[in-house]
PDB file of C-alpha atoms and ligand atoms in Angstrom:
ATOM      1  CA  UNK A 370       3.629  27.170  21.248  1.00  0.00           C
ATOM      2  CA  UNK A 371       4.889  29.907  23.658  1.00  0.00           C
ATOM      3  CA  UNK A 372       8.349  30.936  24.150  1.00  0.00           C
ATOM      4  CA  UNK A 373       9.066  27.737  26.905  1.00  0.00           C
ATOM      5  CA  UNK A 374      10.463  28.695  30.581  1.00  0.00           C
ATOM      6  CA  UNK A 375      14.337  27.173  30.941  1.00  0.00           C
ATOM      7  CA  UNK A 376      13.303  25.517  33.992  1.00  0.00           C
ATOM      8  CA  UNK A 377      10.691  23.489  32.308  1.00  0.00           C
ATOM      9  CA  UNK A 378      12.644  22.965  29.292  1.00  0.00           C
ATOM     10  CA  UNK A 379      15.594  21.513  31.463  1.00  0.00           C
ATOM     11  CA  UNK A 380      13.246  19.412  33.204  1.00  0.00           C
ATOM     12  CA  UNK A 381      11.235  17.781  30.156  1.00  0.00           C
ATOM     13  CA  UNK A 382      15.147  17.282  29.232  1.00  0.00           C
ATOM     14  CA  UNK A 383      16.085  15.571  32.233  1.00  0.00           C
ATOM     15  CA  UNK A 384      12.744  13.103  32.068  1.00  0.00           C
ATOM     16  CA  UNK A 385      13.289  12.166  28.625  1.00  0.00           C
ATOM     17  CA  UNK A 386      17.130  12.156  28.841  1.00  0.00           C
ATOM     18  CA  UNK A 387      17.437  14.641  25.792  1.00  0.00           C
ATOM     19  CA  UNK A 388      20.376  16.631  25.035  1.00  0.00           C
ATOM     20  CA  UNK A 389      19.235  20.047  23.887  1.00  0.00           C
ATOM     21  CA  UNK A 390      20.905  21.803  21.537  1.00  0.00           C
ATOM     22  CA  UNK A 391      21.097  25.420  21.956  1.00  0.00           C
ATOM     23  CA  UNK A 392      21.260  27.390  18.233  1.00  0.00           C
ATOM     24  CA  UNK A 393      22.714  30.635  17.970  1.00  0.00           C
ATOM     25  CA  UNK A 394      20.292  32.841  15.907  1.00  0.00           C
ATOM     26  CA  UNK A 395      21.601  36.080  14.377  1.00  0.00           C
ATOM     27  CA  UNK A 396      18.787  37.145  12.155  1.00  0.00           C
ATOM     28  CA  UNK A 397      15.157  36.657  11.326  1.00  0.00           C
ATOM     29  CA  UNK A 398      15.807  34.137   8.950  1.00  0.00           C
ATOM     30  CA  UNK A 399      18.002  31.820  10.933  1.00  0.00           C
ATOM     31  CA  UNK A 400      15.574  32.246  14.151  1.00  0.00           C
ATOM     32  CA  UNK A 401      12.520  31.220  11.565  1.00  0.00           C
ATOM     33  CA  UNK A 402      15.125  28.276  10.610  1.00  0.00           C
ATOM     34  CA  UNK A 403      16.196  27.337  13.635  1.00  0.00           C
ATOM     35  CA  UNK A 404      12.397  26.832  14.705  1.00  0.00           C
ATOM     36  CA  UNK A 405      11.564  25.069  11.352  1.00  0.00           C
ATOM     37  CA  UNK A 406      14.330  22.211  12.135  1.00  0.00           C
ATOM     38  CA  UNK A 407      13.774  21.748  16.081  1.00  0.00           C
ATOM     39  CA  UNK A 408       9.933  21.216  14.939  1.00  0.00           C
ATOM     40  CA  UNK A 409      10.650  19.122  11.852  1.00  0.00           C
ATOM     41  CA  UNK A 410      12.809  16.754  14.273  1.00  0.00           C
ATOM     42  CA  UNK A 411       9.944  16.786  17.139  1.00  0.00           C
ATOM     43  CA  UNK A 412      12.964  17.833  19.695  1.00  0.00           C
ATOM     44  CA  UNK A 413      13.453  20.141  22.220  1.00  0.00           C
ATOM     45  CA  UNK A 414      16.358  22.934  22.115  1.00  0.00           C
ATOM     46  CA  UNK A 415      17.011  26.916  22.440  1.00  0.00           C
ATOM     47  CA  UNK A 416      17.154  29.914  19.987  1.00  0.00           C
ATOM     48  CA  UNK A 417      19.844  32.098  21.504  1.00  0.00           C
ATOM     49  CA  UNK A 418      20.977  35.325  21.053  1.00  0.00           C
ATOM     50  CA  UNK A 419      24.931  36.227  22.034  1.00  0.00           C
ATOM     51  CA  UNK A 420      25.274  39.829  23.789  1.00  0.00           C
ATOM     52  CA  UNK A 421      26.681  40.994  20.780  1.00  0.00           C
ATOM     53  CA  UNK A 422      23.228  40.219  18.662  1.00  0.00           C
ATOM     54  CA  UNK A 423      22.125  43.485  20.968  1.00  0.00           C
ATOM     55  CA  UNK A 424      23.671  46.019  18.527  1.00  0.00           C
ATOM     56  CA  UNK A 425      21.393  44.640  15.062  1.00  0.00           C
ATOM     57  CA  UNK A 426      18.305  44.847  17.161  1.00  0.00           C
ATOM     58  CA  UNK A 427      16.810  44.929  20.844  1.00  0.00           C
ATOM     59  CA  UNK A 428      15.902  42.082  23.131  1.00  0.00           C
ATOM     60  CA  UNK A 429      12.229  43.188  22.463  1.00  0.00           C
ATOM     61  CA  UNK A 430      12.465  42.844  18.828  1.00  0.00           C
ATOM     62  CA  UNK A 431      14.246  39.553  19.394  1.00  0.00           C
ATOM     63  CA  UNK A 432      11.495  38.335  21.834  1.00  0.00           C
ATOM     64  CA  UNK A 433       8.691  39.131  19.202  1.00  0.00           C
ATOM     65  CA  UNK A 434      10.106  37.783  16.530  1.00  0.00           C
ATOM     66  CA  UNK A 435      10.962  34.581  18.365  1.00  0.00           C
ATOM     67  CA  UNK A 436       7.532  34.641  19.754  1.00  0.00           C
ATOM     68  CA  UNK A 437       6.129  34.595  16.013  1.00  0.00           C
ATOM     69  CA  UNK A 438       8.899  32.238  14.993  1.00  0.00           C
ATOM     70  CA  UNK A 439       7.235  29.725  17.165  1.00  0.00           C
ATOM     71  CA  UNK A 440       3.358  30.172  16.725  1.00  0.00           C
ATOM     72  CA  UNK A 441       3.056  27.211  14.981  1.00  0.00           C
ATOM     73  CA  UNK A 442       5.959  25.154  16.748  1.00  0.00           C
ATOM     74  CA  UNK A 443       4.713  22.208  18.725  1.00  0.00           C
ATOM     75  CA  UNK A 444       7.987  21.132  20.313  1.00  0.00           C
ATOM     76  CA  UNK A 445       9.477  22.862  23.627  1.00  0.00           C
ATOM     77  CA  UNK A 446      11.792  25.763  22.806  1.00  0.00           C
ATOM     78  CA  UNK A 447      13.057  28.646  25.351  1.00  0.00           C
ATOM     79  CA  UNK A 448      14.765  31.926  24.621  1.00  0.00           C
ATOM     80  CA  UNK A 449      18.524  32.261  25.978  1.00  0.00           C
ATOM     81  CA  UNK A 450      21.065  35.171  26.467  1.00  0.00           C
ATOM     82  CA  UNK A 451      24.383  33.753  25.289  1.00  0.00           C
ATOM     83  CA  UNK A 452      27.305  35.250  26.795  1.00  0.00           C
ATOM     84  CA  UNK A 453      25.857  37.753  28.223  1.00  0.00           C
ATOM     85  CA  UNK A 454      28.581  40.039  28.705  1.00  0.00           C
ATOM     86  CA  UNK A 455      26.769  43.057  31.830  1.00  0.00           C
ATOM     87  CA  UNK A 456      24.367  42.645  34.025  1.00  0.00           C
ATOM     88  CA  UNK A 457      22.307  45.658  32.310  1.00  0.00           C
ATOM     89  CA  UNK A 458      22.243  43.167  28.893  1.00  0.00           C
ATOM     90  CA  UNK A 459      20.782  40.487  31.484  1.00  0.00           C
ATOM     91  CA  UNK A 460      18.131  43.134  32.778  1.00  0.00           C
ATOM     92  CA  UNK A 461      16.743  43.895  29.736  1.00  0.00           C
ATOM     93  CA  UNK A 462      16.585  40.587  28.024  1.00  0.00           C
ATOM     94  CA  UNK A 463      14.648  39.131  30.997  1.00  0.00           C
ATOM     95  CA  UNK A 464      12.361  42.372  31.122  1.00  0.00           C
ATOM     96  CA  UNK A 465      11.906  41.444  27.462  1.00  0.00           C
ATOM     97  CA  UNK A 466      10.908  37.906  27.523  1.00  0.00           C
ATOM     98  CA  UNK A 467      13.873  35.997  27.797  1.00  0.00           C
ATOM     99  CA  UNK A 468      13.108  32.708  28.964  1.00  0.00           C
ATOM    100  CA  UNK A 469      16.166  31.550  29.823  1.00  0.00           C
ATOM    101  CA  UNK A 470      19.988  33.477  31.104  1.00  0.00           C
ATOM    102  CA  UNK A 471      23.690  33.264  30.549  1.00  0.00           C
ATOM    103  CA  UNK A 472      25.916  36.172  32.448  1.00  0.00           C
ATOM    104  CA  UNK A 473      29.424  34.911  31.195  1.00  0.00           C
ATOM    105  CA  UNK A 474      31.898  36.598  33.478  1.00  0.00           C
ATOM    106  CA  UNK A 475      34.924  34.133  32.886  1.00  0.00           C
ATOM    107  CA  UNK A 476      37.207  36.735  31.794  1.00  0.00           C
ATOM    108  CA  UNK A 477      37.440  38.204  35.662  1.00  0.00           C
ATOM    109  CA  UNK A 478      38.944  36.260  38.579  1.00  0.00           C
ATOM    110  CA  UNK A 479      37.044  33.731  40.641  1.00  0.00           C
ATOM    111  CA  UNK A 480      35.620  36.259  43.809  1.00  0.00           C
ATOM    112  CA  UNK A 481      34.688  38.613  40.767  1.00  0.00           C
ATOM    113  CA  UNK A 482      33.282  36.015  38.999  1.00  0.00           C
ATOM    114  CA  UNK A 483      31.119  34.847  41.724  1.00  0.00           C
ATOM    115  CA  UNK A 484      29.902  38.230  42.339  1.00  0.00           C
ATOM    116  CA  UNK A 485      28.831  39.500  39.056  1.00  0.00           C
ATOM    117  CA  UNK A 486      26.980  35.995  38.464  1.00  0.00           C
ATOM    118  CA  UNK A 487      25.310  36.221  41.744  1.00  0.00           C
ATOM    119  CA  UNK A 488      23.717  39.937  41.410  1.00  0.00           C
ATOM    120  CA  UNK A 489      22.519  38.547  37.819  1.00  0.00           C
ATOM    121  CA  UNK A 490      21.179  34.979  39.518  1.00  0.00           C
ATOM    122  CA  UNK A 491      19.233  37.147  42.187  1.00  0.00           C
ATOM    123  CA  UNK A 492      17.798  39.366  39.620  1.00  0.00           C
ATOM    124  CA  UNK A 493      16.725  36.071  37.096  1.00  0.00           C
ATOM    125  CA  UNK A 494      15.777  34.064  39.852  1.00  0.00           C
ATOM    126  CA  UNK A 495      13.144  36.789  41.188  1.00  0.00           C
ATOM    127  CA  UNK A 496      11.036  35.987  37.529  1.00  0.00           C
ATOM    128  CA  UNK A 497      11.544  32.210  37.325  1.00  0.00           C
ATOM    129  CA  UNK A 498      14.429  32.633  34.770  1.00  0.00           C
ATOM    130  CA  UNK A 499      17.671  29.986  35.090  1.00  0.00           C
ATOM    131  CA  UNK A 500      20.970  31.079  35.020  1.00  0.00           C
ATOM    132  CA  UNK A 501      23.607  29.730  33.233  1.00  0.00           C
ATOM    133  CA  UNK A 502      27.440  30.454  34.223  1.00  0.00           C
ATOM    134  CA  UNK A 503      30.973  29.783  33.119  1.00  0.00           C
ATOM    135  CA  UNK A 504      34.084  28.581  35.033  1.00  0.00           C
ATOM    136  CA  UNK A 505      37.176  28.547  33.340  1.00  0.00           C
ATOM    137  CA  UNK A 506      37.482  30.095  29.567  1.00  0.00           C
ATOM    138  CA  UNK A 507      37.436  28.688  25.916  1.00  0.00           C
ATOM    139  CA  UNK A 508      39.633  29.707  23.115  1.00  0.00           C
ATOM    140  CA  UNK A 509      38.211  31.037  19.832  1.00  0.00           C
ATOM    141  CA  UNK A 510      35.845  32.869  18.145  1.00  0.00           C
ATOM    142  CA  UNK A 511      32.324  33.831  19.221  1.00  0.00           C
ATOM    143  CA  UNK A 512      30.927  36.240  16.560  1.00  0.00           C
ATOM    144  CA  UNK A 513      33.763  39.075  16.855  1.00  0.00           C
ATOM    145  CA  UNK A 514      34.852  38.220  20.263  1.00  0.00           C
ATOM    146  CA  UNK A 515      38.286  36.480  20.291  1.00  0.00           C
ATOM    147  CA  UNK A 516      39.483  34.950  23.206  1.00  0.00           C
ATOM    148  CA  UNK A 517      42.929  33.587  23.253  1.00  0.00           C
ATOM    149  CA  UNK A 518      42.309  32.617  27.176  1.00  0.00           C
ATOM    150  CA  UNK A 519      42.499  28.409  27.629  1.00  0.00           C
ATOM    151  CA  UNK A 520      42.205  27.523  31.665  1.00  0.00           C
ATOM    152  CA  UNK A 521      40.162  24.316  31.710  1.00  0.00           C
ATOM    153  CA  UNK A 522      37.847  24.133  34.394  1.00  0.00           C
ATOM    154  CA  UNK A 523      38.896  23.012  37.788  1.00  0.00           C
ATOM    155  CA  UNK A 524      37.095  20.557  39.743  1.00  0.00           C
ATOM    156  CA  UNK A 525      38.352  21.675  42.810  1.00  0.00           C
ATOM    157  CA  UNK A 526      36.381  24.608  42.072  1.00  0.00           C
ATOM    158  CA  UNK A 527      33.337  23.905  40.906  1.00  0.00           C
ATOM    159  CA  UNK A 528      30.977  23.029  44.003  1.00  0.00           C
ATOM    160  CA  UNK A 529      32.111  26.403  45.919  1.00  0.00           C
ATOM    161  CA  UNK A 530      30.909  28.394  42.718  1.00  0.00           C
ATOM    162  CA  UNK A 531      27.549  26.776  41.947  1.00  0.00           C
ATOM    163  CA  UNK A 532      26.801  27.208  45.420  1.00  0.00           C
ATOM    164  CA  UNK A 533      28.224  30.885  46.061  1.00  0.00           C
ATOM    165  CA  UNK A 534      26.118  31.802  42.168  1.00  0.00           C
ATOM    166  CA  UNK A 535      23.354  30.006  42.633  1.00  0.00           C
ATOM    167  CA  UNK A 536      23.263  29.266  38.908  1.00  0.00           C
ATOM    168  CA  UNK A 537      21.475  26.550  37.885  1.00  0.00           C
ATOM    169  CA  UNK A 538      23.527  24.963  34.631  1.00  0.00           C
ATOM    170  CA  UNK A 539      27.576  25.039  34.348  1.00  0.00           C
ATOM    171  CA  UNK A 540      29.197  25.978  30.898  1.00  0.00           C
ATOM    172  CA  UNK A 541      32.820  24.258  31.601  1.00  0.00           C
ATOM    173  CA  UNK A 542      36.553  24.588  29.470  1.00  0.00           C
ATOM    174  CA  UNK A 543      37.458  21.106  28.689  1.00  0.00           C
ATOM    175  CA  UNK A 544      39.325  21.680  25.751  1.00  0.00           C
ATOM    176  CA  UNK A 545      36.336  22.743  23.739  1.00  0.00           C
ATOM    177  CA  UNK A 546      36.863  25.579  21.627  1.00  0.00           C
ATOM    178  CA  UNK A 547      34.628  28.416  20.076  1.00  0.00           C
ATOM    179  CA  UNK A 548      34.678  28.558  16.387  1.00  0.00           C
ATOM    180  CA  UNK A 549      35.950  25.987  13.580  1.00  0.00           C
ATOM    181  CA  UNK A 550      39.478  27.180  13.265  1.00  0.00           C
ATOM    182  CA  UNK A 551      40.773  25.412  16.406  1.00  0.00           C
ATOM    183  CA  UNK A 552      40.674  21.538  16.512  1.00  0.00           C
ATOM    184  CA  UNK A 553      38.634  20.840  19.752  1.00  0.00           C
ATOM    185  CA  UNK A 554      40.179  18.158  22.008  1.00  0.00           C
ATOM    186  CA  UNK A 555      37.699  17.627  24.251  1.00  0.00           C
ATOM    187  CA  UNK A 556      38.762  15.815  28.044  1.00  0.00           C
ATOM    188  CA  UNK A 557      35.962  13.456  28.822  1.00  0.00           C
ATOM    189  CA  UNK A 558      37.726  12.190  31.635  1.00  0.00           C
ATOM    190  CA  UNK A 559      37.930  16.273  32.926  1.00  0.00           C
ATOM    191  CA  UNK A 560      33.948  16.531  31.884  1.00  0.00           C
ATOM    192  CA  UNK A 561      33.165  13.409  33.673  1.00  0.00           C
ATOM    193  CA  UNK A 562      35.376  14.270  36.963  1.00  0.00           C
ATOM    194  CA  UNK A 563      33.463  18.142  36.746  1.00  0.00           C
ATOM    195  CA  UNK A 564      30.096  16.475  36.063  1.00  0.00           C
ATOM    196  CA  UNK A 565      30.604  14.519  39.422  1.00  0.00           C
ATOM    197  CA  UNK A 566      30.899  17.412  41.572  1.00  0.00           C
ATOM    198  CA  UNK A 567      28.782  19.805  40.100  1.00  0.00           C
ATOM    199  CA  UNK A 568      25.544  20.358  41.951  1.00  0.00           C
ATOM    200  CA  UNK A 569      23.772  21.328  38.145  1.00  0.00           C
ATOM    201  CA  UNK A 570      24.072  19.815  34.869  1.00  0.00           C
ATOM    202  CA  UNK A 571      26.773  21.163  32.307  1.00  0.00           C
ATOM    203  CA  UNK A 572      26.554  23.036  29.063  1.00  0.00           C
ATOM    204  CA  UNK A 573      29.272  22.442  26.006  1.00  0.00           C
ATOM    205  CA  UNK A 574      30.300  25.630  24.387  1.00  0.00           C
ATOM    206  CA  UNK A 575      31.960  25.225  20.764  1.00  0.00           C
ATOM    207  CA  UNK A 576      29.946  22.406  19.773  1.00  0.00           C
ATOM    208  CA  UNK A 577      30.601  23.085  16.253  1.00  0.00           C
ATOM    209  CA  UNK A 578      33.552  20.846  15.020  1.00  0.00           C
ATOM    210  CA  UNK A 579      32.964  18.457  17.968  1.00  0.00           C
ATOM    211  CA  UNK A 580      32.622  14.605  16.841  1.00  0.00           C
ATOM    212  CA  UNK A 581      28.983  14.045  17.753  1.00  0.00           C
ATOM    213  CA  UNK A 582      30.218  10.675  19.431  1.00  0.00           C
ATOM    214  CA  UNK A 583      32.039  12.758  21.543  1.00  0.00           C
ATOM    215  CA  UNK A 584      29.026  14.815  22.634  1.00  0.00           C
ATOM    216  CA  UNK A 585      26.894  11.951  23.180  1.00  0.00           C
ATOM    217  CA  UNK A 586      29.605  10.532  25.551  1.00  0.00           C
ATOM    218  CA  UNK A 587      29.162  13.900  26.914  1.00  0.00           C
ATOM    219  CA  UNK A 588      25.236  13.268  27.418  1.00  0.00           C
ATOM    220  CA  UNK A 589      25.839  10.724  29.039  1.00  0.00           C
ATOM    221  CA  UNK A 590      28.528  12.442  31.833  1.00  0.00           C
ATOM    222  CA  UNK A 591      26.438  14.734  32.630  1.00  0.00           C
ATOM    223  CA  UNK A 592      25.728  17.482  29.820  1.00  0.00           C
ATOM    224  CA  UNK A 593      22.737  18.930  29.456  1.00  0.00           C
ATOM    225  CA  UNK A 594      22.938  21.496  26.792  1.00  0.00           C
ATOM    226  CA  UNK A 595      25.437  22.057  24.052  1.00  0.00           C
ATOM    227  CA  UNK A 596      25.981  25.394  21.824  1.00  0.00           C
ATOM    228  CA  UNK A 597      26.185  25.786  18.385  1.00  0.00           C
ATOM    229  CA  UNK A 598      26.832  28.591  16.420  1.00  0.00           C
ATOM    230  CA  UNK A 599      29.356  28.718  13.450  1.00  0.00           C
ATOM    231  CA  UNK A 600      27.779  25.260  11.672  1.00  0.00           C
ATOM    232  CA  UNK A 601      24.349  27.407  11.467  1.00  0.00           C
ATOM    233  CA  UNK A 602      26.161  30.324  10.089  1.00  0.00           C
ATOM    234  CA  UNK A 603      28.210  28.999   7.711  1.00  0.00           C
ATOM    235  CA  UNK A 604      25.180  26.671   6.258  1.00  0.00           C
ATOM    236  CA  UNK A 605      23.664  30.790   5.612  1.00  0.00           C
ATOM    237  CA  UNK A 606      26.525  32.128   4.467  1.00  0.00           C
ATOM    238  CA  UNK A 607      27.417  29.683   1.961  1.00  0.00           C
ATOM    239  CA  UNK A 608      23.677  29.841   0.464  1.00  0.00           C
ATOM    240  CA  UNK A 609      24.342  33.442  -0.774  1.00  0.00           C
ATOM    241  CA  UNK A 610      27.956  33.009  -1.415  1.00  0.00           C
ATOM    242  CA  UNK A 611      27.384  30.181  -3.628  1.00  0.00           C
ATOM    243  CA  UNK A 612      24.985  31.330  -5.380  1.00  0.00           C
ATOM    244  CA  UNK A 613      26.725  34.663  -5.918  1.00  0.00           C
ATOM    245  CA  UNK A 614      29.698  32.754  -7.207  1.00  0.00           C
ATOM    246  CA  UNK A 615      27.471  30.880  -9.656  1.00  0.00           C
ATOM    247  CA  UNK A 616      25.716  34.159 -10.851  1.00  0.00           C
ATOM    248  CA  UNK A 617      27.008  37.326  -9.382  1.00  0.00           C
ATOM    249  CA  UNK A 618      24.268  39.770 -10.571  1.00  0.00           C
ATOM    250  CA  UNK A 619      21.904  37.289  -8.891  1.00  0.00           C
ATOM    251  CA  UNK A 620      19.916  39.601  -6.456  1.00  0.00           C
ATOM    252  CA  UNK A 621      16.851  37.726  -5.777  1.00  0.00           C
ATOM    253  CA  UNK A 622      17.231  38.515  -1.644  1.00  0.00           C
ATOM    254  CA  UNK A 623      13.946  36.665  -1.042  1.00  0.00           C
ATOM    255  CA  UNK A 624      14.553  33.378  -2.679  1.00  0.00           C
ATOM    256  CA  UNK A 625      17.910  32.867  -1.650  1.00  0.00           C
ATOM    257  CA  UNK A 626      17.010  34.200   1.619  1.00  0.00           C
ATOM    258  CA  UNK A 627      14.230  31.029   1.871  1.00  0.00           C
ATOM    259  CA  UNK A 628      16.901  28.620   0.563  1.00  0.00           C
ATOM    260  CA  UNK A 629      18.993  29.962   3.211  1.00  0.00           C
ATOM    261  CA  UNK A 630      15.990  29.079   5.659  1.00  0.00           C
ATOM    262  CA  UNK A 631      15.601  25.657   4.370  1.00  0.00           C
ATOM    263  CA  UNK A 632      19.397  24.767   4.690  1.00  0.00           C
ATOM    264  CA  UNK A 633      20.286  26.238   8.201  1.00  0.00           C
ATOM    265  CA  UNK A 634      16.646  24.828   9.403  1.00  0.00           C
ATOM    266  CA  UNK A 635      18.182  21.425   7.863  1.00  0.00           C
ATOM    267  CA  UNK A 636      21.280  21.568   9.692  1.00  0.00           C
ATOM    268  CA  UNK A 637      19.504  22.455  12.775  1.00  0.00           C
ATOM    269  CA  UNK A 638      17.378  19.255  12.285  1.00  0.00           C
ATOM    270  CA  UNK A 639      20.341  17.067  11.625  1.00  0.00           C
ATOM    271  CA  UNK A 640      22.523  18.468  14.601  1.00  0.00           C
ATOM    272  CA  UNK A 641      19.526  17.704  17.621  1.00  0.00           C
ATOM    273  CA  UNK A 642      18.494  14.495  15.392  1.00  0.00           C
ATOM    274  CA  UNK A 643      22.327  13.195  15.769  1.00  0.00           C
ATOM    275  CA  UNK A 644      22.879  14.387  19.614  1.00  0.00           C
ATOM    276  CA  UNK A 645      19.791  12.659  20.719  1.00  0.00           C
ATOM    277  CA  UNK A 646      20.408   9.251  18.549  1.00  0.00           C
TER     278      UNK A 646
HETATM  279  O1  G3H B 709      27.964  30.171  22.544  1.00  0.00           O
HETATM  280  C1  G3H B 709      27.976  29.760  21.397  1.00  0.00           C
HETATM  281  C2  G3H B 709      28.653  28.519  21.046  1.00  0.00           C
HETATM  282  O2  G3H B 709      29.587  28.220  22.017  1.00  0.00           O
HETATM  283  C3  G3H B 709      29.100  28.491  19.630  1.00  0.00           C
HETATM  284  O3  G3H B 709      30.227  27.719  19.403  1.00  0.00           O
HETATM  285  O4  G3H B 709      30.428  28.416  17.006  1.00  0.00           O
HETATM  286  O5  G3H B 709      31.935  26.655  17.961  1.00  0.00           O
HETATM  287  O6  G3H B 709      29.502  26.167  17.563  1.00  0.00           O
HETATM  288  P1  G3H B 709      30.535  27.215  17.904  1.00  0.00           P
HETATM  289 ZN1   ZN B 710      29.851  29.857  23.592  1.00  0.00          ZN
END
């Protein structure tokens, strides 16, 4: 199957009520992986790519090895920008391929944010490419990017962004957190007062470490995509640090490098099985 447009994705989403996962890929392996357990379960979902992916490789190296990834794939999966942290990263993943956009310019104040999101909306919108945006900022870690910022998303806010952006899906701080060493404490009652006013459907960051009844309660607010990351990388991680610690002049890079395929391709497969149950 091709790389699938986010609009369409979104909407074969919103008809069958899915929640799609979106799965941060780092390398070749986990991208292969993360295809192997979306098409296992027969669901829906995203391989994405944080800004920071863009110094191991290039969005065009990303793209074709995502586009080989799912040659044999017969479930609906796009290609997202996570984070992206300039408008030239945005540029060049869309002229790539990219199937689907995140410019995450939380960091800056609310006109600033509105700007910067807007000149990236105009630009993905030209090609058919959604935009996802961020209001209000999470705590924790995203690959090496630490953020000790907190400010939950505010309602009163949210309508005059979406409409000033013109993004289409709404990545919100509701006491979700990025990484595992922060307990989340996610507000429903927040997510389901945000949900009501927003003009697009919401994305969970941090979903790793989130009780999956919680993001189900979240489906059924008003979220339409939820991120994880760090329970896919720790699944390859501790493949080749286990079996390191069992036999440290173990070496075999292929093998354990298809184990490590097998186990983050299961986890993917359990995660979108359990969201959508
Ligand atoms: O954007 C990526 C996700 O928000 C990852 O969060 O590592 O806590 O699952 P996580
Ligand atoms: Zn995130």
């Amino acid at each position: 199957m091709k790389i699938v447009n986010g609009y369409d994705l979104m909407n074969y989403a919103k008809e069958y009520h899915y929640l799609l996962p979106a799965f941060n890929t780092t390398n070749m392996e986990m991208t292969y992986a993360i295809a192997k357990g979306l098409n296992e379960a027969r669901l829906p979902g995203y391989i994405q790519i944080s800004s920071n992916n863009l110094r191991l490789s290039s969005p065009e190296a990303i793209v074709a090895l995502t586009r080989d990834a799912l040659k044999d794939v017969d479930t609906p999966i796009a290609l997202h920008l996570d984070h992206g942290k300039t408008y030239e990263d945005v540029k060049a993943c869309v002229d790539a391929g990219f199937t689907s956009i995140m410019i995450d310019m939380s960091h800056l104040p609310f006109e600033e944010n509105v700007k910067e999101v807007r000149k990236a909306v105009d630009y993905c919108h030209f090609y058919g490419i959604p935009v996802e945006a961020e209001l209000g900022a999470l705590m924790g870690k995203e690959d090496d990017h630490v953020s000790e910022a907190d400010c939950h998303t505010d309602p009163a806010m949210v309508k005059d962004f979406v409409e000033r952006t013109g993004c289409d899906l709404l990545a919100v701080s509701v006491g979700n957190v990025h990484g595992l060493d922060i307990q989340p404490k996610v507000d429903l009652d927040l997510l389901k007062e945000i949900a009501d006013v927003s003009p697009v459907p919401l994305v969970m960051h941090g979903g790793s470490g989130i009780p999956f009844d919680t993001i189900r309660k979240g489906r059924d607010a008003g979220l339409l995509k939820v991120n994880y990351g760090s329970d896919l990388r720790k699944e390859f991680v501790k493949t080749f640090g286990q079996a390191y610690e069992k036999n440290p002049a173990c070496c075999s890079v292929i093998e354990l490098s298809l184990d490590a395929v097998d186990n983050v391709a299961a986890k993917a497969k359990e995660l979108v099985e359990i969201i959508n149950s």
